[in-house]
XYZ file of C-alpha atoms in Angstrom:
657
model
C 7.048 -31.673 6.602
C 5.984 -29.705 3.535
C 6.200 -25.980 3.173
C 3.465 -24.146 1.139
C 3.767 -20.368 0.449
C 0.508 -18.172 -0.226
C 0.804 -14.988 -2.063
C -2.180 -12.717 -1.437
C -2.417 -8.976 -2.155
C -4.691 -8.078 0.814
C -6.409 -9.826 3.671
C -9.277 -7.432 3.505
C -10.551 -8.234 0.058
C -13.547 -10.442 0.781
C -12.988 -13.252 -1.629
C -9.294 -13.388 -0.681
C -10.400 -13.834 2.879
C -12.712 -16.672 1.968
C -10.160 -18.348 -0.063
C -7.656 -18.117 2.547
C -10.165 -19.634 5.031
C -10.535 -22.637 2.655
C -6.820 -23.161 2.131
C -6.085 -22.988 5.881
C -8.960 -25.205 6.793
C -7.708 -27.941 4.517
C -4.188 -27.903 5.800
C -5.038 -27.460 9.573
C -4.529 -31.144 10.364
C -1.789 -31.882 7.834
C 1.921 -31.974 8.356
C 2.329 -28.634 6.592
C 3.845 -25.301 7.319
C 1.703 -22.683 5.572
C 3.480 -19.358 5.060
C 1.222 -16.458 4.109
C 2.688 -13.386 2.552
C 0.494 -10.288 2.070
C 2.291 -8.251 -0.540
C -0.238 -5.467 -1.708
C 0.479 -4.515 -5.381
C 4.120 -3.121 -5.275
C 4.661 -0.096 -7.394
C 1.175 -0.470 -8.820
C -0.391 0.325 -5.383
C -2.459 3.507 -5.170
C -0.788 4.361 -1.946
C 3.080 4.492 -2.386
C 3.792 3.358 1.100
C 2.039 0.014 0.324
C 5.043 -0.890 -1.893
C 6.818 -1.757 1.419
C 4.678 -5.066 1.646
C 6.236 -5.993 -1.741
C 9.515 -6.929 -0.028
C 7.939 -10.277 0.957
C 7.901 -11.223 -2.747
C 11.729 -11.488 -2.598
C 11.489 -14.213 -0.166
C 9.815 -17.049 -2.237
C 12.923 -18.114 -4.319
C 14.278 -20.585 -1.938
C 14.670 -24.401 -2.144
C 12.687 -25.035 1.067
C 9.366 -23.933 -0.620
C 7.588 -26.878 -2.067
C 4.802 -24.933 -3.844
C 3.266 -21.536 -4.156
C -0.368 -20.662 -4.202
C -1.041 -17.365 -5.815
C -4.277 -15.357 -5.846
C -3.693 -14.185 -9.319
C -7.174 -12.846 -10.038
C -6.893 -10.335 -7.158
C -3.299 -9.278 -8.403
C -4.309 -8.803 -11.972
C -7.164 -6.585 -11.223
C -4.507 -3.950 -10.425
C -1.206 -5.201 -12.067
C -1.247 -5.779 -15.842
C -1.326 -9.542 -16.472
C 1.738 -9.602 -18.546
C 3.723 -7.699 -15.925
C 2.469 -10.041 -13.178
C 3.435 -13.131 -15.147
C 7.006 -11.800 -15.596
C 7.228 -11.006 -11.843
C 6.491 -14.474 -10.976
C 8.660 -15.963 -13.891
C 11.620 -14.056 -12.421
C 10.797 -14.738 -8.781
C 10.622 -18.521 -8.608
C 10.943 -21.810 -10.382
C 8.962 -23.704 -7.899
C 5.419 -25.073 -8.829
C 2.712 -22.450 -8.798
C -1.009 -22.837 -8.464
C -2.598 -19.700 -9.851
C -6.242 -18.960 -8.919
C -8.442 -17.324 -11.521
C -5.582 -16.612 -14.165
C -3.759 -19.033 -16.512
C -0.224 -17.858 -16.185
C 1.034 -20.099 -19.066
C 4.318 -20.763 -17.311
C 5.983 -24.224 -17.452
C 5.820 -24.519 -13.692
C 2.246 -23.102 -13.198
C -1.288 -24.764 -12.795
C -4.500 -22.806 -12.886
C -7.709 -23.228 -11.069
C -10.437 -21.173 -12.845
C -14.264 -21.016 -13.033
C -16.377 -22.218 -15.974
C -18.110 -18.851 -16.992
C -19.258 -20.115 -20.424
C -22.048 -22.233 -19.011
C -23.124 -19.783 -16.329
C -23.468 -16.900 -18.766
C -25.585 -19.118 -21.076
C -27.823 -19.906 -18.149
C -28.163 -16.180 -17.083
C -29.007 -14.945 -20.579
C -31.363 -17.941 -21.211
C -33.045 -17.152 -17.842
C -33.566 -13.495 -18.601
C -34.857 -14.166 -21.960
C -37.196 -17.048 -21.294
C -38.391 -16.440 -17.747
C -38.458 -12.601 -17.713
C -38.795 -12.013 -21.488
C -35.821 -9.619 -21.704
C -34.667 -8.658 -25.172
C -32.156 -5.907 -24.589
C -29.526 -6.929 -22.102
C -26.805 -4.526 -21.088
C -23.482 -5.367 -19.499
C -21.407 -3.628 -16.788
C -17.882 -4.318 -17.882
C -14.487 -4.069 -16.087
C -12.346 -4.795 -19.093
C -10.724 -1.404 -18.755
C -8.996 -2.612 -15.434
C -6.964 -5.140 -17.457
C -8.252 -7.955 -15.427
C -8.187 -11.328 -17.285
C -11.390 -12.355 -15.308
C -13.142 -9.189 -16.498
C -12.144 -9.906 -20.215
C -13.300 -13.469 -19.972
C -16.781 -12.633 -18.521
C -17.331 -10.075 -21.096
C -16.446 -12.511 -23.964
C -18.656 -15.269 -22.545
C -21.482 -12.745 -22.077
C -21.421 -11.824 -25.805
C -21.257 -15.464 -26.737
C -24.232 -16.272 -24.548
C -26.280 -13.458 -26.280
C -25.554 -15.151 -29.726
C -26.266 -18.635 -28.407
C -29.665 -17.389 -27.220
C -30.494 -15.560 -30.441
C -30.239 -11.974 -28.876
C -28.437 -8.990 -30.345
C -25.354 -7.618 -28.910
C -25.510 -3.808 -28.553
C -22.177 -2.091 -28.259
C -23.821 1.081 -26.798
C -25.225 -1.141 -23.906
C -21.726 -1.831 -22.605
C -20.868 0.316 -19.542
C -17.334 0.422 -18.448
C -16.253 0.817 -14.880
C -14.109 -0.417 -11.999
C -14.666 -3.526 -9.800
C -16.250 -1.293 -7.072
C -19.621 0.198 -6.008
C -18.347 3.657 -7.131
C -17.382 2.120 -10.453
C -20.881 0.788 -11.109
C -22.336 4.061 -10.032
C -20.239 6.246 -12.334
C -20.709 3.840 -15.235
C -24.523 4.380 -15.283
C -24.521 7.970 -14.029
C -22.266 9.144 -16.916
C -24.816 7.825 -19.440
C -28.291 8.592 -18.105
C -29.969 11.573 -16.748
C -33.637 10.441 -16.434
C -35.511 7.129 -16.492
C -36.693 7.550 -20.083
C -33.153 7.393 -21.265
C -32.686 3.907 -19.892
C -33.047 1.668 -23.044
C -32.458 -1.854 -21.672
C -34.637 -4.199 -19.795
C -31.834 -6.211 -17.914
C -28.214 -5.623 -17.071
C -25.588 -8.227 -16.174
C -22.551 -7.049 -14.093
C -18.986 -8.266 -14.018
C -19.219 -8.380 -10.161
C -21.624 -7.667 -7.386
C -20.066 -4.399 -6.161
C -20.667 -2.860 -9.661
C -24.172 -4.173 -9.800
C -25.017 -2.691 -6.342
C -23.750 0.761 -7.585
C -25.752 0.505 -10.709
C -28.904 -0.242 -8.856
C -28.322 2.858 -6.620
C -28.156 5.146 -9.570
C -31.049 3.418 -11.412
C -33.181 4.072 -8.298
C -32.260 7.676 -8.194
C -33.573 7.944 -11.718
C -36.912 6.260 -10.528
C -36.139 3.017 -12.460
C -37.780 0.251 -10.684
C -35.813 -2.840 -9.877
C -36.827 -5.463 -10.896
C -40.038 -4.296 -12.630
C -38.350 -2.026 -15.188
C -34.804 -3.526 -15.251
C -33.613 -6.824 -14.002
C -30.113 -6.949 -12.479
C -27.701 -9.856 -12.016
C -24.229 -9.652 -10.404
C -21.293 -12.121 -10.023
C -19.416 -13.435 -6.944
C -22.121 -13.691 -4.387
C -20.369 -11.121 -1.976
C -21.751 -10.712 1.448
C -23.368 -7.431 0.540
C -25.770 -9.210 -1.850
C -27.592 -10.705 0.939
C -28.365 -7.221 2.505
C -28.862 -5.132 -0.578
C -32.425 -3.910 -1.438
C -33.535 -5.705 -3.351
C -31.433 -8.729 -2.655
C -29.102 -9.138 -5.540
C -29.264 -12.113 -7.954
C -25.769 -13.374 -8.548
C -23.377 -16.140 -9.319
C -21.779 -18.175 -6.372
C -18.315 -19.351 -6.699
C -17.968 -20.811 -3.102
C -14.731 -19.316 -2.512
C -14.236 -21.352 0.641
C -14.547 -24.569 -1.193
C -12.277 -23.256 -4.018
C -9.543 -22.593 -1.364
C -10.057 -26.057 -0.021
C -9.769 -27.593 -3.453
C -6.665 -25.462 -4.253
C -4.933 -26.751 -1.178
C -5.956 -30.399 -2.072
C -4.482 -30.019 -5.436
C -1.336 -28.449 -3.957
C -0.921 -31.500 -1.716
C -1.243 -33.802 -4.665
C 1.357 -31.899 -6.702
C 3.812 -31.983 -3.706
C 3.298 -35.756 -3.301
C 4.018 -36.464 -7.063
C 0.358 -37.096 -8.159
C -0.138 -35.975 -11.771
C -2.947 -33.430 -12.112
C -4.281 -31.469 -15.131
C -2.629 -28.135 -15.792
C -5.869 -26.250 -16.081
C -8.743 -27.116 -13.574
C -12.209 -25.679 -13.746
C -14.716 -25.185 -10.948
C -18.475 -25.153 -11.498
C -20.658 -22.214 -10.483
C -23.981 -21.958 -8.861
C -26.570 -19.367 -9.917
C -28.664 -17.661 -7.160
C -31.736 -15.907 -8.537
C -33.115 -13.574 -5.818
C -35.100 -10.435 -5.809
C -33.198 -8.149 -8.304
C -34.344 -10.274 -11.307
C -37.789 -10.816 -9.895
C -37.630 -14.540 -9.005
C -38.086 -13.832 -5.235
C -40.662 -11.172 -4.249
C -39.333 -8.161 -2.311
C -41.905 -8.627 0.388
C -40.250 -12.161 1.122
C -37.607 -11.493 3.743
C -36.568 -15.252 4.054
C -32.889 -16.151 3.368
C -33.806 -18.133 0.082
C -32.923 -18.060 -3.560
C -33.880 -20.098 -6.681
C -31.358 -22.226 -8.573
C -31.222 -22.715 -12.336
C -33.876 -25.424 -12.061
C -36.184 -22.792 -10.550
C -36.109 -24.805 -7.281
C -36.173 -22.777 -3.972
C -33.156 -23.260 -1.905
C -32.030 -21.925 1.624
C -29.035 -19.738 1.875
C -25.784 -21.076 3.460
C -25.536 -19.608 6.948
C -21.720 -20.000 6.990
C -21.500 -16.635 5.181
C -22.618 -14.863 8.431
C -19.407 -15.860 10.145
C -17.581 -13.032 8.290
C -20.062 -10.528 9.533
C -19.939 -11.926 13.107
C -16.188 -11.786 13.418
C -16.073 -8.171 12.381
C -18.338 -7.125 15.120
C -16.832 -9.324 17.791
C -16.530 -7.284 20.939
C -13.664 -9.433 22.415
C -11.494 -8.676 19.500
C -12.151 -4.918 19.754
C -10.995 -5.261 23.407
C -7.777 -7.044 22.274
C -6.923 -4.095 20.224
C -7.423 -1.615 23.070
C -5.440 -3.790 25.541
C -2.566 -4.038 22.828
C -2.363 -0.346 22.422
C -2.239 0.063 26.190
C 0.653 -2.545 26.415
C 2.649 -0.779 23.863
C 2.328 2.839 25.242
C 5.483 2.591 27.237
C 7.641 0.439 24.854
C 10.014 3.157 23.835
C 12.995 0.937 23.120
C 13.517 -2.524 21.477
C 14.356 -4.042 24.722
C 11.203 -2.645 26.316
C 9.240 -4.139 23.408
C 10.835 -7.481 24.029
C 10.056 -7.303 27.634
C 6.350 -7.073 26.854
C 6.319 -9.495 23.964
C 4.676 -12.340 25.984
C 1.772 -10.113 26.583
C 1.689 -8.749 23.060
C 1.378 -12.136 21.314
C -1.400 -13.156 23.736
C -3.396 -9.993 22.803
C -2.561 -10.537 19.042
C -3.940 -14.182 19.126
C -0.463 -15.632 18.190
C 1.517 -18.407 19.696
C 4.973 -17.120 18.717
C 6.602 -14.065 17.208
C 9.992 -13.510 15.697
C 11.431 -10.114 14.810
C 14.374 -9.909 12.332
C 15.952 -6.481 11.882
C 18.602 -5.083 9.469
C 21.763 -3.537 10.770
C 20.504 -0.250 9.260
C 17.098 0.638 7.871
C 16.672 0.488 3.971
C 15.011 3.280 2.118
C 12.322 1.834 -0.061
C 11.660 3.776 -3.334
C 8.508 2.550 -4.774
C 9.635 3.521 -8.229
C 12.673 1.121 -8.091
C 13.046 -2.600 -7.359
C 13.504 -3.027 -3.663
C 16.786 -4.706 -2.659
C 17.279 -5.834 0.875
C 20.639 -6.324 2.659
C 22.343 -9.778 2.420
C 22.019 -10.610 6.124
C 19.441 -9.943 8.828
C 19.534 -10.339 12.625
C 17.138 -12.327 14.680
C 16.667 -9.375 17.133
C 14.188 -10.988 19.536
C 11.550 -13.558 19.822
C 8.974 -15.080 22.135
C 7.585 -18.665 21.740
C 4.525 -19.691 23.825
C 4.916 -23.309 22.901
C 8.493 -23.736 23.919
C 8.267 -21.070 26.681
C 11.399 -19.472 25.279
C 12.048 -15.849 24.911
C 15.345 -14.209 23.944
C 16.662 -10.787 23.099
C 19.443 -10.561 20.413
C 20.573 -14.200 20.695
C 23.288 -13.661 18.278
C 21.739 -15.270 15.223
C 22.160 -13.911 11.785
C 20.728 -15.412 8.548
C 20.806 -14.682 4.828
C 17.774 -12.503 4.108
C 16.746 -14.451 1.142
C 16.687 -17.713 3.181
C 14.460 -16.162 5.836
C 11.562 -18.457 5.171
C 13.699 -21.485 5.927
C 14.828 -19.994 9.187
C 11.975 -18.295 10.841
C 9.258 -20.929 11.228
C 11.380 -23.544 13.099
C 10.084 -26.545 11.115
C 6.750 -26.354 12.770
C 3.522 -26.987 11.040
C 0.813 -24.444 11.253
C -0.139 -21.093 9.795
C 2.368 -18.318 9.596
C 2.311 -14.725 8.434
C 5.583 -13.139 7.384
C 5.582 -9.469 6.564
C 8.018 -6.476 6.235
C 8.369 -4.153 9.086
C 8.300 -0.485 7.822
C 7.325 2.976 8.587
C 6.924 5.548 5.744
C 9.685 4.901 3.235
C 12.026 3.065 5.682
C 12.130 -0.714 5.757
C 13.442 -2.239 9.024
C 13.188 -5.979 8.497
C 10.608 -8.741 8.825
C 8.188 -10.162 11.485
C 7.092 -13.777 11.540
C 3.960 -14.755 13.569
C 2.259 -17.988 14.014
C -1.615 -17.501 14.045
C -3.991 -19.160 16.552
C -6.806 -18.596 14.253
C -7.650 -17.477 10.648
C -9.073 -14.058 11.206
C -6.777 -12.438 8.616
C -8.208 -8.925 8.794
C -7.632 -8.831 12.522
C -3.962 -9.780 11.951
C -3.624 -7.058 9.397
C -4.597 -4.447 12.055
C -2.365 -6.062 14.807
C 0.623 -5.967 12.584
C 0.177 -2.365 11.376
C 0.127 -1.353 15.162
C 3.284 -3.527 15.759
C 5.135 -2.216 12.736
C 4.755 1.379 14.019
C 5.856 0.508 17.447
C 8.832 -1.506 16.447
C 9.956 1.139 13.937
C 9.701 3.858 16.508
C 11.602 1.708 19.064
C 14.244 0.917 16.503
C 14.836 4.594 15.835
C 14.739 5.621 19.417
C 17.138 2.713 20.353
C 19.465 3.748 17.639
C 19.514 7.356 18.890
C 20.291 6.183 22.436
C 23.131 3.955 21.157
C 24.639 6.705 18.980
C 24.490 9.076 21.883
C 26.241 6.591 24.272
C 29.005 6.024 21.712
C 29.475 9.821 21.288
C 29.669 10.329 24.986
C 32.062 7.350 25.567
C 34.529 8.617 22.892
C 33.901 12.261 23.238
C 37.365 13.690 23.433
C 38.897 11.760 20.440
C 35.790 12.018 18.373
C 35.504 15.828 18.681
C 38.759 16.414 16.935
C 38.205 13.708 14.136
C 34.619 15.120 13.681
C 35.850 18.712 13.229
C 38.389 17.611 10.643
C 35.771 15.334 8.880
C 33.274 18.212 8.822
C 35.778 20.539 7.306
C 36.836 18.048 4.720
C 33.490 16.526 3.525
C 30.677 18.783 4.738
C 31.819 22.398 4.450
C 31.588 24.764 1.495
C 34.993 26.046 0.829
C 33.741 29.582 -0.351
C 31.048 30.431 2.255
C 32.197 28.039 5.125
C 28.576 26.870 5.576
C 27.450 23.274 4.846
C 28.035 22.258 1.295
C 25.400 20.170 -0.552
C 26.482 16.783 0.822
C 26.701 18.136 4.363
C 23.291 19.927 4.061
C 21.492 16.735 2.759
C 23.111 14.561 5.431
C 22.682 16.756 8.415
C 19.425 18.299 7.265
C 17.900 14.876 6.740
C 18.814 13.848 10.271
C 17.284 16.965 11.764
C 14.160 16.439 9.510
C 13.876 12.905 10.804
C 14.008 14.038 14.478
C 11.451 16.920 13.703
C 8.931 14.581 12.126
C 9.621 11.838 14.718
C 8.809 14.306 17.460
C 5.994 15.987 15.456
C 7.959 19.321 15.591
C 6.878 22.228 13.628
C 9.112 23.497 10.962
C 9.617 24.118 7.194
C 12.118 23.562 4.385
C 13.250 26.557 2.398
C 14.890 26.674 -0.993
C 16.562 30.072 -1.739
C 18.002 31.441 -4.967
C 20.010 34.710 -5.325
C 18.515 37.240 -7.657
C 20.725 38.533 -10.513
C 24.027 36.670 -9.762
C 24.688 36.192 -13.423
C 24.337 39.836 -14.128
C 26.708 40.757 -11.189
C 29.335 38.232 -12.529
C 29.010 39.601 -16.112
C 29.241 43.271 -14.984
C 31.628 43.208 -12.093
C 33.478 39.923 -12.453
C 33.438 36.551 -10.679
C 35.512 37.771 -7.792
C 32.730 40.199 -6.831
C 30.030 37.516 -7.581
C 31.905 35.169 -5.060
C 31.923 38.023 -2.558
C 28.135 38.475 -3.055
C 27.594 34.648 -2.361
C 29.653 34.827 0.705
C 27.741 37.809 2.022
C 24.451 36.236 1.120
C 25.456 33.058 3.116
C 26.301 35.339 6.008
C 22.886 37.040 5.912
C 20.970 33.729 5.926
C 23.020 32.493 8.914
C 22.218 35.805 10.640
C 18.539 35.846 9.968
C 17.675 32.195 10.556
C 18.057 30.680 14.133
C 21.199 29.255 15.352
C 19.764 25.740 15.388
C 18.473 25.946 11.828
C 20.532 24.049 9.183
C 21.701 26.316 6.353
C 23.638 25.046 3.371
C 24.837 26.014 -0.091
C 23.418 23.550 -2.705
C 25.024 24.909 -5.726
C 26.371 28.335 -7.227
C 23.623 30.694 -6.066
C 21.307 28.260 -4.437
C 20.812 27.605 -0.702
C 18.730 25.237 1.455
C 17.430 25.717 4.926
C 15.868 23.333 7.499
C 14.097 25.664 9.856
C 13.042 24.200 13.175
C 9.887 25.464 14.852
C 9.295 27.877 11.978
C 5.611 29.215 11.869
C 4.751 29.874 8.247
C 2.531 32.776 9.264
C 5.784 34.635 9.868
C 6.963 34.071 6.183
C 6.444 37.739 5.116
C 8.321 38.976 8.190
C 11.206 36.575 7.426
C 11.473 37.866 3.924
C 11.374 41.482 5.138
C 14.233 40.747 7.660
C 16.265 39.124 4.921
C 15.768 42.187 2.613
C 16.716 44.660 5.383
C 19.785 42.646 6.268
C 20.760 42.458 2.625
C 20.513 46.311 2.289
C 22.495 46.841 5.467
C 25.420 44.569 4.629
C 25.473 45.778 0.967
C 25.893 49.291 2.290
C 28.453 48.288 4.838
C 30.595 46.486 2.397
C 30.181 49.268 -0.262
C 28.771 46.916 -2.845
C 27.721 48.654 -6.176
C 24.450 46.748 -5.983
C 21.997 45.491 -3.289
C 21.849 41.817 -2.468
C 18.509 40.187 -3.194
C 17.194 36.570 -2.725
C 14.060 34.736 -3.385
C 12.606 32.053 -1.165
C 10.220 28.981 -1.552
C 8.983 26.762 1.196
C 7.648 23.297 1.678
C 5.465 21.812 4.509
C 6.941 18.736 6.364
C 3.698 16.936 5.920
C 4.353 16.402 2.195
C 7.199 13.893 2.580
C 9.894 12.490 4.964
C 12.511 12.866 2.228
C 14.512 16.046 2.249
C 15.213 15.914 -1.479
C 11.458 15.715 -2.385
C 10.674 18.591 0.149
C 13.464 20.738 -1.711
C 11.763 20.073 -5.075
C 8.482 21.226 -3.684
C 10.111 24.314 -2.096
C 11.748 25.062 -5.673
C 8.322 25.037 -7.197
C 7.189 27.751 -4.826
C 10.328 29.612 -5.267
C 9.600 29.768 -9.002
C 6.276 31.389 -8.252
C 8.102 33.993 -6.078
C 10.556 34.698 -8.913
C 7.667 35.314 -11.368
C 6.084 37.763 -8.950
C 9.304 39.676 -8.541
C 9.825 39.739 -12.315
C 6.235 41.064 -12.792
C 6.668 43.765 -10.161
C 9.973 44.993 -11.798
C 8.113 45.220 -15.188
C 5.327 47.289 -13.424
C 7.837 49.528 -11.831
C 9.520 50.222 -15.239
C 6.195 50.835 -16.803
C 5.091 53.474 -14.226
C 8.583 55.175 -14.318
């Protein structure tokens, strides 16, 4: 049996969905194990949490993978092409089939579209049939996408081949989105009279839809005043008004063809390194070939022959609105409500995979969760434990069967040498990565599986943390007497500040982070404070460091007195303190500062200090991050503002004196 890996950034991108449908349809009756890895865009993702998906990219460098299919066009719309090529170059030496981008690697093949001929046809059509002379272009070259660059260059070449002038001021730059098309036009035009072209060709359909929307706002009539042609034949083109003329790639067939070529390469058949697919032009209402009053599902091809639309496209719309699938989601949420521990999750696994339209599920967990910093390369532990599984086909289900595997060899272990379609994705919550989940799909409704898995990730990660807390509590209770003495000694040695006898920096960050995790896990109110003594340098300079040390000790005592007993107070450096304040209501911040000031005055007088202790505070809301260090940095920013206000007030006091 052959093993094929598919790298896709997202299941919810429409053309990625169609390509996957084609790939899975071709392999459905083959002796092939298809492993689908949804990776998002790593450190290039807009949402930092999405970097967690990128962990799957580390799994492809194994001997058991025969070939890798990569949706490079989708990746390179976000990731710079050179960076993406280097990522793949350093990730695997296996054969790669790249869709839409020529990676130019020794082990890569590319499947691309023949844009040259189609742009010649579009420009020829606009000139000859619709008598257009000034044709504008909606470009996405600024995204760095190789496809965008290629489409722009072939558009310019087509103008030249058809004897039309290229006007650089008729190039409008935007993103591959409806909003991108809208902003590209809105930024350049304020009224209909300013529009100085009679046709516009777009890099993709979404940009074209956005452009049409703004042109309509300006009272530019489509297609009477301006003809519009898109690219990709997205589902939205069938329901836009007017229906958008566009270029059809037939992504489903392209997926089938990619799978067929992958099979040939695996079996030793020699194939061309660069393969091109032909395109089909669909002239609809937005260029004037079909009247707007005609509501039939038709278009005209390049020979001006009227054709019927392919009804298969409606399957995507139908599945999105399928009531049974919505009910599955509701039942899944109900099943998971009482799965507080990992064992409870396993107990319900049989029902879970039924609702998620899977035939098997394997959950692999690390011994300890791994913090994933999206700015750094993710490195997972060497080994991972098969924590639980349920297999409908073999009617087997086990909890912690004692199986450990090397994490990099996970793809070889988790699919049991069965043919079929598998999704393997990291399990994560926030910045913490817990392991991987492997699922065998019963169908190819990928967007549904993305929703199912997101729900499962949250439940598994919460069960992991809750189970871990129970285990730790049991260990502490079982070894209470001996551990108490050892913990006291350890606390004194490693966590206590020698001068103030409160937590030192290490102790505060360790214990503070633990308390922060619990606060956020239980959705408990609270704030992080960063405090800095005022004028310590002046005290040291005038009275000596022994008096300065006394001031630090007394200030630590004030903070411990004012904050609650359960709050975590630590000394971060010379005159800096950190506080994790449980249940604190920020509306009481001014009262808190007043209490600290009063206690500072009281203790300064009591200890006969030749000065009055003073300290400034900054705070951070827990909603900003789950990382204590990040929250302290945010609190430090607010502290700086507090210091500025105090400095300004002192200057005003001196002025009025």
